[in-house]
Tab-separated table of N, CA and C in Angstrom:
chain	number	residue	atom	x	y	z
W	8	MET	N	-9.666	55.317	-32.871
W	8	MET	CA	-10.188	53.436	-33.363
W	8	MET	C	-8.552	53.290	-33.820
W	9	LEU	N	-7.743	51.779	-34.120
W	9	LEU	CA	-6.837	51.550	-34.693
W	9	LEU	C	-7.079	52.359	-36.699
W	10	LEU	N	-8.430	51.626	-37.223
W	10	LEU	CA	-8.350	51.802	-38.774
W	10	LEU	C	-8.222	53.284	-38.687
W	11	LYS	N	-8.483	53.819	-37.634
W	11	LYS	CA	-8.279	55.461	-38.260
W	11	LYS	C	-6.765	56.590	-37.367
W	12	LYS	N	-6.708	55.953	-37.143
W	12	LYS	CA	-5.318	56.272	-37.164
W	12	LYS	C	-4.062	55.772	-37.865
W	13	LEU	N	-4.445	54.377	-38.184
W	13	LEU	CA	-4.108	54.579	-39.066
W	13	LEU	C	-3.805	54.787	-40.522
W	14	ARG	N	-4.495	54.918	-41.028
W	14	ARG	CA	-5.219	55.299	-42.639
W	14	ARG	C	-4.206	57.182	-42.255
W	15	LYS	N	-4.155	57.605	-41.083
W	15	LYS	CA	-3.587	58.855	-40.891
W	15	LYS	C	-2.501	59.081	-41.074
W	16	ASP	N	-1.497	58.008	-40.547
W	16	ASP	CA	-0.479	57.872	-40.441
W	16	ASP	C	-0.022	56.225	-42.095
W	17	LEU	N	-0.764	56.201	-42.086
W	17	LEU	CA	-0.613	55.845	-43.363
W	17	LEU	C	-1.047	55.896	-44.933
W	18	LYS	N	-0.875	57.190	-45.416
W	18	LYS	CA	-2.042	57.374	-46.356
W	18	LYS	C	-1.988	56.546	-48.152
W	19	LYS	N	-1.073	56.343	-47.446
W	19	LYS	CA	-0.643	55.501	-49.061
W	19	LYS	C	-1.067	54.127	-49.218
W	20	LEU	N	-1.166	52.930	-48.578
W	20	LEU	CA	-2.039	52.234	-48.344
W	20	LEU	C	-3.836	51.199	-48.300
W	21	ASN	N	-3.804	50.887	-48.335
W	21	ASN	CA	-5.799	50.292	-48.412
W	21	ASN	C	-5.186	48.983	-47.610
W	22	PHE	N	-6.432	49.217	-46.903
W	22	PHE	CA	-6.441	48.042	-45.410
W	22	PHE	C	-7.865	47.842	-45.848
W	23	LEU	N	-7.494	46.320	-45.324
W	23	LEU	CA	-8.347	45.088	-46.469
W	23	LEU	C	-9.005	44.606	-44.418
W	24	CYS	N	-9.974	44.634	-43.897
W	24	CYS	CA	-10.679	44.112	-42.485
W	24	CYS	C	-11.569	42.489	-43.820
W	25	LEU	N	-11.205	41.433	-43.042
W	25	LEU	CA	-11.931	39.944	-44.077
W	25	LEU	C	-12.246	40.192	-41.946
W	26	VAL	N	-13.499	40.187	-41.526
W	26	VAL	CA	-14.447	40.479	-40.469
W	26	VAL	C	-15.854	39.969	-41.365
W	27	ARG	N	-16.638	39.896	-39.835
W	27	ARG	CA	-17.920	39.534	-40.318
W	27	ARG	C	-18.932	40.015	-39.346
W	28	GLY	N	-20.380	40.681	-39.731
W	28	GLY	CA	-21.244	40.700	-38.397
W	28	GLY	C	-21.162	42.606	-37.633
W	29	THR	N	-21.397	42.551	-36.569
W	29	THR	CA	-21.174	43.941	-36.453
W	29	THR	C	-20.265	44.661	-36.056
W	30	LEU	N	-18.859	43.781	-36.413
W	30	LEU	CA	-17.863	44.501	-36.555
W	30	LEU	C	-17.755	44.688	-38.366
W	31	ARG	N	-17.572	44.129	-39.373
W	31	ARG	CA	-18.205	44.380	-40.683
W	31	ARG	C	-18.686	45.846	-40.852
W	32	GLU	N	-20.185	45.920	-40.185
W	32	GLU	CA	-21.316	46.613	-40.335
W	32	GLU	C	-20.483	47.700	-40.302
W	33	TRP	N	-19.946	47.962	-38.507
W	33	TRP	CA	-19.253	48.882	-37.802
W	33	TRP	C	-18.744	49.557	-39.359
W	34	ILE	N	-17.714	48.823	-39.407
W	34	ILE	CA	-16.505	49.115	-40.075
W	34	ILE	C	-16.801	50.105	-41.649
W	35	LEU	N	-18.244	49.226	-41.465
W	35	LEU	CA	-18.524	50.260	-43.084
W	35	LEU	C	-18.649	51.508	-43.115
W	36	LYS	N	-19.670	51.356	-42.378
W	36	LYS	CA	-21.022	52.654	-41.606
W	36	LYS	C	-19.084	53.304	-41.273
W	37	GLN	N	-17.950	53.678	-40.918
W	37	GLN	CA	-17.472	54.196	-40.339
W	37	GLN	C	-16.811	55.239	-41.758
W	38	LYS	N	-17.291	54.804	-43.738
W	38	LYS	CA	-16.956	55.164	-44.633
W	38	LYS	C	-14.717	55.806	-44.335
W	39	ILE	N	-14.166	54.591	-43.879
W	39	ILE	CA	-12.653	55.275	-44.293
W	39	ILE	C	-12.222	55.358	-44.948
W	40	LYS	N	-11.260	56.517	-46.027
W	40	LYS	CA	-10.845	55.658	-47.010
W	40	LYS	C	-9.807	55.027	-47.537
W	41	ASP	N	-9.572	53.980	-48.671
W	41	ASP	CA	-9.000	52.911	-48.460
W	41	ASP	C	-9.189	51.880	-47.317
W	42	VAL	N	-10.390	51.680	-47.129
W	42	VAL	CA	-10.399	50.842	-45.916
W	42	VAL	C	-11.857	49.620	-46.455
W	43	TYR	N	-11.368	48.402	-46.202
W	43	TYR	CA	-12.148	47.832	-47.815
W	43	TYR	C	-12.745	46.524	-46.202
W	44	ALA	N	-13.903	45.936	-46.298
W	44	ALA	CA	-14.668	44.849	-45.596
W	44	ALA	C	-15.378	44.181	-46.376
W	45	PRO	N	-14.703	43.138	-46.925
W	45	PRO	CA	-15.619	42.504	-48.073
W	45	PRO	C	-16.041	41.296	-47.030
W	46	GLY	N	-16.112	40.716	-45.868
W	46	GLY	CA	-16.886	40.422	-45.209
W	46	GLY	C	-16.573	38.768	-45.592
W	47	TYR	N	-16.904	37.689	-44.848
W	47	TYR	CA	-16.649	36.809	-44.541
W	47	TYR	C	-16.154	35.796	-46.429
W	48	THR	N	-14.719	34.972	-46.434
W	48	THR	CA	-14.289	34.319	-47.644
W	48	THR	C	-13.958	33.252	-47.397
W	49	SER	N	-14.050	32.316	-48.033
W	49	SER	CA	-13.782	30.925	-47.826
W	49	SER	C	-11.848	30.762	-48.491
W	50	LYS	N	-11.898	31.618	-49.805
W	50	LYS	CA	-11.020	31.192	-50.057
W	50	LYS	C	-9.393	32.877	-49.839
W	51	PRO	N	-9.377	33.071	-48.118
W	51	PRO	CA	-8.508	34.241	-47.839
W	51	PRO	C	-7.710	33.814	-48.272
W	52	GLU	N	-6.648	33.177	-49.295
W	52	GLU	CA	-5.653	33.002	-49.462
W	52	GLU	C	-5.235	34.376	-50.196
W	53	GLU	N	-6.765	34.460	-51.453
W	53	GLU	CA	-6.778	35.407	-52.477
W	53	GLU	C	-6.702	37.056	-52.377
W	54	TYR	N	-6.942	36.850	-50.904
W	54	TYR	CA	-6.231	38.398	-50.470
W	54	TYR	C	-5.011	38.765	-49.898
W	55	PHE	N	-5.156	37.401	-49.221
W	55	PHE	CA	-3.587	37.190	-49.005
W	55	PHE	C	-2.404	37.463	-50.105
W	56	LYS	N	-2.651	37.438	-50.768
W	56	LYS	CA	-1.494	37.606	-52.239
W	56	LYS	C	-1.714	38.461	-52.574
W	57	LYS	N	-2.239	39.754	-52.293
W	57	LYS	CA	-2.503	41.409	-52.508
W	57	LYS	C	-2.206	41.692	-51.351
W	58	SER	N	-1.642	40.975	-50.144
W	58	SER	CA	-1.236	41.776	-48.410
W	58	SER	C	0.414	41.670	-48.217
W	59	CYS	N	1.250	42.671	-47.427
W	59	CYS	CA	1.887	42.230	-47.029
W	59	CYS	C	3.070	41.768	-45.230
W	60	ILE	N	1.006	42.051	-45.193
W	60	ILE	CA	1.257	41.811	-43.601
W	60	ILE	C	0.066	41.317	-42.305
W	61	TYR	N	-0.178	40.485	-42.089
W	61	TYR	CA	-1.861	39.819	-41.259
W	61	TYR	C	-1.353	40.460	-39.350
W	62	VAL	N	-2.349	41.156	-39.619
W	62	VAL	CA	-3.572	41.939	-38.212
W	62	VAL	C	-4.248	40.691	-37.486
W	63	HIS	N	-3.475	40.213	-36.428
W	63	HIS	CA	-5.179	39.483	-35.930
W	63	HIS	C	-5.345	40.441	-34.475
W	64	PRO	N	-5.673	41.721	-34.187
W	64	PRO	CA	-5.858	42.017	-33.276
W	64	PRO	C	-7.139	41.942	-31.798
W	65	ALA	N	-7.491	40.535	-31.857
W	65	ALA	CA	-8.309	39.769	-31.053
W	65	ALA	C	-7.742	40.331	-29.453
W	66	ARG	N	-8.356	41.108	-28.456
W	66	ARG	CA	-8.088	40.390	-27.721
W	66	ARG	C	-8.086	39.360	-26.283
W	67	TYR	N	-8.426	37.881	-26.900
W	67	TYR	CA	-8.195	36.802	-26.613
W	67	TYR	C	-9.207	36.056	-27.336
W	68	GLU	N	-8.204	34.674	-27.599
W	68	GLU	CA	-8.659	34.521	-28.581
W	68	GLU	C	-7.869	32.980	-27.773
W	69	ALA	N	-8.325	31.721	-28.096
W	69	ALA	CA	-8.071	30.821	-28.375
W	69	ALA	C	-7.158	29.576	-28.777
W	70	PHE	N	-7.212	30.249	-29.945
W	70	PHE	CA	-5.926	29.549	-31.184
W	70	PHE	C	-6.082	29.925	-32.707
W	71	GLY	N	-6.402	30.737	-33.540
W	71	GLY	CA	-6.556	31.717	-34.225
W	71	GLY	C	-6.136	30.523	-35.681
W	72	VAL	N	-7.075	30.353	-36.246
W	72	VAL	CA	-6.447	29.753	-37.377
W	72	VAL	C	-6.175	30.581	-38.269
W	73	ALA	N	-6.876	31.802	-38.846
W	73	ALA	CA	-6.458	32.099	-39.692
W	73	ALA	C	-5.226	32.902	-39.211
W	74	VAL	N	-4.636	32.820	-38.782
W	74	VAL	CA	-2.983	33.586	-38.311
W	74	VAL	C	-2.296	32.518	-39.640
W	75	ILE	N	-2.256	31.214	-38.802
W	75	ILE	CA	-1.738	30.259	-39.345
W	75	ILE	C	-2.064	29.977	-40.935
W	76	GLU	N	-2.803	30.264	-41.069
W	76	GLU	CA	-3.069	30.766	-42.708
W	76	GLU	C	-2.692	31.557	-43.169
W	77	ALA	N	-1.798	32.963	-42.867
W	77	ALA	CA	-1.853	34.118	-43.455
W	77	ALA	C	-0.521	33.417	-43.374
W	78	MET	N	0.188	33.002	-42.699
W	78	MET	CA	1.698	32.639	-41.811
W	78	MET	C	2.101	32.111	-43.137
W	79	CYS	N	0.662	30.836	-43.041
W	79	CYS	CA	1.492	29.602	-44.178
W	79	CYS	C	1.541	30.842	-46.135
W	80	SER	N	0.903	31.646	-45.971
W	80	SER	CA	0.498	33.020	-47.261
W	80	SER	C	1.841	33.083	-47.213
W	81	GLY	N	2.568	33.190	-46.736
W	81	GLY	CA	3.446	34.513	-47.229
W	81	GLY	C	3.186	35.504	-45.802
W	82	LEU	N	2.470	35.471	-44.518
W	82	LEU	CA	1.868	37.077	-43.917
W	82	LEU	C	3.248	37.589	-43.205
W	83	ILE	N	3.277	38.737	-41.937
W	83	ILE	CA	4.570	38.833	-41.388
W	83	ILE	C	2.787	38.555	-40.447
W	84	PRO	N	3.078	38.720	-39.635
W	84	PRO	CA	1.987	38.436	-38.476
W	84	PRO	C	2.233	39.271	-37.853
W	85	ILE	N	1.290	40.115	-36.518
W	85	ILE	CA	1.258	40.803	-35.919
W	85	ILE	C	-0.240	40.200	-34.932
W	86	VAL	N	0.233	39.606	-33.360
W	86	VAL	CA	-1.155	39.401	-33.031
W	86	VAL	C	-0.894	39.950	-31.483
W	87	THR	N	-2.067	40.243	-30.877
W	87	THR	CA	-1.474	40.034	-29.235
W	87	THR	C	-1.190	39.140	-28.325
W	88	ILE	N	-0.848	39.560	-27.518
W	88	ILE	CA	0.039	39.480	-26.725
W	88	ILE	C	-1.451	37.873	-25.619
W	89	ARG	N	-2.378	38.002	-25.771
W	89	ARG	CA	-3.711	36.901	-25.095
W	89	ARG	C	-3.765	36.093	-25.857
W	90	ASN	N	-3.508	35.524	-27.241
W	90	ASN	CA	-3.643	35.009	-28.880
W	90	ASN	C	-3.034	33.384	-28.273
W	91	GLY	N	-3.696	32.215	-28.730
W	91	GLY	CA	-3.201	31.197	-27.935
W	91	GLY	C	-2.457	30.727	-29.019
W	92	VAL	N	-2.126	30.764	-30.641
W	92	VAL	CA	-0.668	31.179	-31.830
W	92	VAL	C	-0.248	31.394	-31.673
W	93	LYS	N	1.014	32.461	-30.061
W	93	LYS	CA	1.570	33.682	-29.805
W	93	LYS	C	2.842	32.459	-29.660
W	94	GLU	N	2.319	31.413	-29.710
W	94	GLU	CA	3.552	29.999	-29.444
W	94	GLU	C	4.535	30.252	-31.272
W	95	VAL	N	2.970	30.033	-31.644
W	95	VAL	CA	3.558	29.230	-33.251
W	95	VAL	C	4.755	31.521	-33.690
W	96	VAL	N	3.955	31.826	-33.953
W	96	VAL	CA	4.178	33.198	-34.504
W	96	VAL	C	5.864	34.083	-33.573
W	97	GLU	N	5.864	33.712	-32.074
W	97	GLU	CA	7.135	33.944	-31.439
W	97	GLU	C	7.990	33.104	-31.949
W	98	LYS	N	8.399	32.214	-32.812
W	98	LYS	CA	8.974	31.110	-33.731
W	98	LYS	C	9.529	32.188	-34.776
W	99	VAL	N	9.333	33.297	-35.193
W	99	VAL	CA	9.022	34.459	-36.112
W	99	VAL	C	10.132	35.367	-36.362
W	100	SER	N	8.874	35.557	-34.839
W	100	SER	CA	9.788	37.015	-33.945
W	100	SER	C	9.287	37.277	-32.414
W	101	LYS	N	9.303	37.503	-31.565
W	101	LYS	CA	8.484	37.414	-30.228
W	101	LYS	C	8.322	38.937	-30.737
W	102	GLY	N	8.962	39.732	-31.340
W	102	GLY	CA	8.455	40.804	-31.248
W	102	GLY	C	7.467	41.586	-32.205
W	103	LEU	N	6.080	39.936	-32.979
W	103	LEU	CA	5.577	40.223	-33.099
W	103	LEU	C	4.310	40.328	-32.303
W	104	ILE	N	4.184	39.696	-31.458
W	104	ILE	CA	3.272	39.921	-30.608
W	104	ILE	C	3.844	41.193	-29.694
W	105	VAL	N	2.364	41.756	-29.410
W	105	VAL	CA	2.029	42.576	-28.735
W	105	VAL	C	1.168	43.251	-27.672
W	106	GLU	N	1.375	44.072	-26.629
W	106	GLU	CA	-0.068	44.424	-26.323
W	106	GLU	C	-0.877	44.864	-27.177
W	107	SER	N	-2.917	45.155	-26.957
W	107	SER	CA	-3.107	45.196	-27.918
W	107	SER	C	-3.538	47.168	-27.560
W	108	ASN	N	-2.733	47.856	-26.903
W	108	ASN	CA	-2.757	48.481	-27.274
W	108	ASN	C	-1.340	49.275	-27.958
W	109	SER	N	-0.501	48.714	-28.101
W	109	SER	CA	0.673	48.477	-29.385
W	109	SER	C	0.388	48.986	-30.575
W	110	LEU	N	-0.946	47.815	-30.745
W	110	LEU	CA	-1.350	47.158	-32.436
W	110	LEU	C	-0.810	48.598	-33.247
W	111	THR	N	-0.519	49.594	-33.463
W	111	THR	CA	-0.760	50.852	-34.048
W	111	THR	C	0.837	50.939	-34.513
W	112	GLU	N	1.466	51.308	-33.571
W	112	GLU	CA	2.959	51.243	-33.977
W	112	GLU	C	3.676	50.384	-34.277
W	113	LYS	N	3.056	48.879	-33.695
W	113	LYS	CA	3.671	48.401	-34.391
W	113	LYS	C	3.712	47.662	-35.855
W	114	ILE	N	2.947	47.654	-36.141
W	114	ILE	CA	1.865	47.877	-38.080
W	114	ILE	C	2.933	48.840	-38.397
W	115	ILE	N	2.675	50.136	-38.383
W	115	ILE	CA	3.503	51.351	-38.973
W	115	ILE	C	5.188	50.742	-38.851
W	116	GLU	N	5.390	50.499	-37.513
W	116	GLU	CA	7.464	49.449	-37.532
W	116	GLU	C	6.899	48.299	-38.753
W	117	VAL	N	6.431	47.293	-38.575
W	117	VAL	CA	6.358	46.266	-39.371
W	117	VAL	C	6.573	46.710	-41.018
W	118	LEU	N	5.635	47.857	-41.292
W	118	LEU	CA	5.255	48.892	-43.253
W	118	LEU	C	6.461	49.078	-43.445
W	119	SER	N	6.876	49.713	-41.673
W	119	SER	CA	8.389	50.627	-42.343
W	119	SER	C	9.843	49.965	-42.180
W	120	LEU	N	9.921	48.267	-42.263
W	120	LEU	CA	10.628	48.015	-42.935
W	120	LEU	C	11.729	47.592	-44.195
W	121	SER	N	12.572	47.445	-44.772
W	121	SER	CA	13.196	47.570	-45.598
W	121	SER	C	12.926	46.623	-46.730
W	122	ILE	N	12.688	46.723	-47.389
W	122	ILE	CA	12.772	45.019	-48.195
W	122	ILE	C	13.249	43.696	-47.714
W	123	GLU	N	14.760	44.039	-47.417
W	123	GLU	CA	15.526	43.314	-46.631
W	123	GLU	C	15.046	42.644	-45.370
W	124	GLU	N	14.444	43.234	-44.823
W	124	GLU	CA	14.153	42.852	-43.040
W	124	GLU	C	12.491	42.198	-43.608
W	125	LYS	N	11.693	42.614	-44.858
W	125	LYS	CA	10.420	42.195	-44.482
W	125	LYS	C	11.107	40.821	-45.643
W	126	LYS	N	12.019	40.437	-46.460
W	126	LYS	CA	12.395	39.334	-46.888
W	126	LYS	C	12.952	38.093	-45.476
W	127	SER	N	13.231	38.947	-44.989
W	127	SER	CA	14.426	38.008	-43.398
W	127	SER	C	13.078	37.531	-43.040
W	128	TYR	N	12.392	38.241	-42.615
W	128	TYR	CA	10.867	36.881	-42.075
W	128	TYR	C	9.937	36.411	-43.021
W	129	ARG	N	10.346	37.146	-44.645
W	129	ARG	CA	9.469	35.257	-45.013
W	129	ARG	C	10.312	34.472	-45.256
W	130	LYS	N	11.347	34.728	-44.872
W	130	LYS	CA	12.210	33.263	-44.770
W	130	LYS	C	12.486	31.981	-43.956
W	131	LYS	N	11.674	33.636	-42.621
W	131	LYS	CA	11.715	32.551	-41.457
W	131	LYS	C	10.172	31.763	-41.714
W	132	LEU	N	9.470	32.816	-42.205
W	132	LEU	CA	7.869	31.684	-42.570
W	132	LEU	C	8.600	30.299	-43.153
W	133	LYS	N	8.843	30.730	-44.308
W	133	LYS	CA	9.161	29.479	-45.920
W	133	LYS	C	10.048	28.408	-44.173
W	134	ARG	N	10.896	29.004	-43.896
W	134	ARG	CA	11.700	28.362	-42.849
W	134	ARG	C	10.690	26.799	-41.749
W	135	ARG	N	9.172	27.754	-41.591
W	135	ARG	CA	9.000	26.577	-40.533
W	135	ARG	C	7.518	26.406	-41.052
W	136	ARG	N	6.879	26.953	-42.023
W	136	ARG	CA	5.715	26.403	-43.068
W	136	ARG	C	5.432	25.151	-43.017
W	137	LYS	N	6.338	24.086	-42.564
W	137	LYS	CA	5.710	22.283	-42.852
W	137	LYS	C	5.323	22.528	-41.112
W	138	GLY	N	5.709	22.862	-40.353
W	138	GLY	CA	5.055	22.687	-39.198
W	138	GLY	C	3.903	23.759	-38.511
W	139	ILE	N	3.898	24.448	-39.371
W	139	ILE	CA	2.986	25.752	-39.384
W	139	ILE	C	2.298	25.066	-40.573
W	140	GLN	N	1.966	23.884	-41.275
W	140	GLN	CA	0.833	23.783	-42.420
W	140	GLN	C	0.239	22.462	-41.138
W	141	ARG	N	1.336	21.320	-40.828
W	141	ARG	CA	0.033	20.723	-39.849
W	141	ARG	C	-0.812	21.459	-38.708
W	142	MET	N	-0.319	22.485	-38.520
W	142	MET	CA	-1.489	23.166	-37.467
W	142	MET	C	-3.102	23.815	-38.068
W	143	ARG	N	-2.941	24.213	-39.527
W	143	ARG	CA	-4.578	24.269	-39.739
W	143	ARG	C	-4.708	23.039	-40.252
W	144	VAL	N	-4.831	21.055	-40.288
W	144	VAL	CA	-5.083	19.972	-39.899
W	144	VAL	C	-7.156	19.595	-39.445
């Protein structure tokens, strides 16, 4: 499972899962150290302020508005290839779009980037913010 693998490889990080329903219940039952699932929030930007990346692991989604919100908040997005928002993410970097079975490796790769490399991604996000924000409406 993705969270257990990440927890094993990335010991010093906290993981925040903004999910609801049965997925949230399942995460809570796993009792994985430093993995939090607060549930639905109408103000995800409050959580985004405490984060550096946004992972959208959906195996299929027509268009992930949450990805757009995260990008507008300056988070580096990682999405799966069958996500309708991938066209927006690829304007930042095609390397942030992966097959579902490659998510763990990509998360570790992005979290391991140098500060300068992360700043470079954030600059790209900032340059694209106006176009991205129009999609939120």
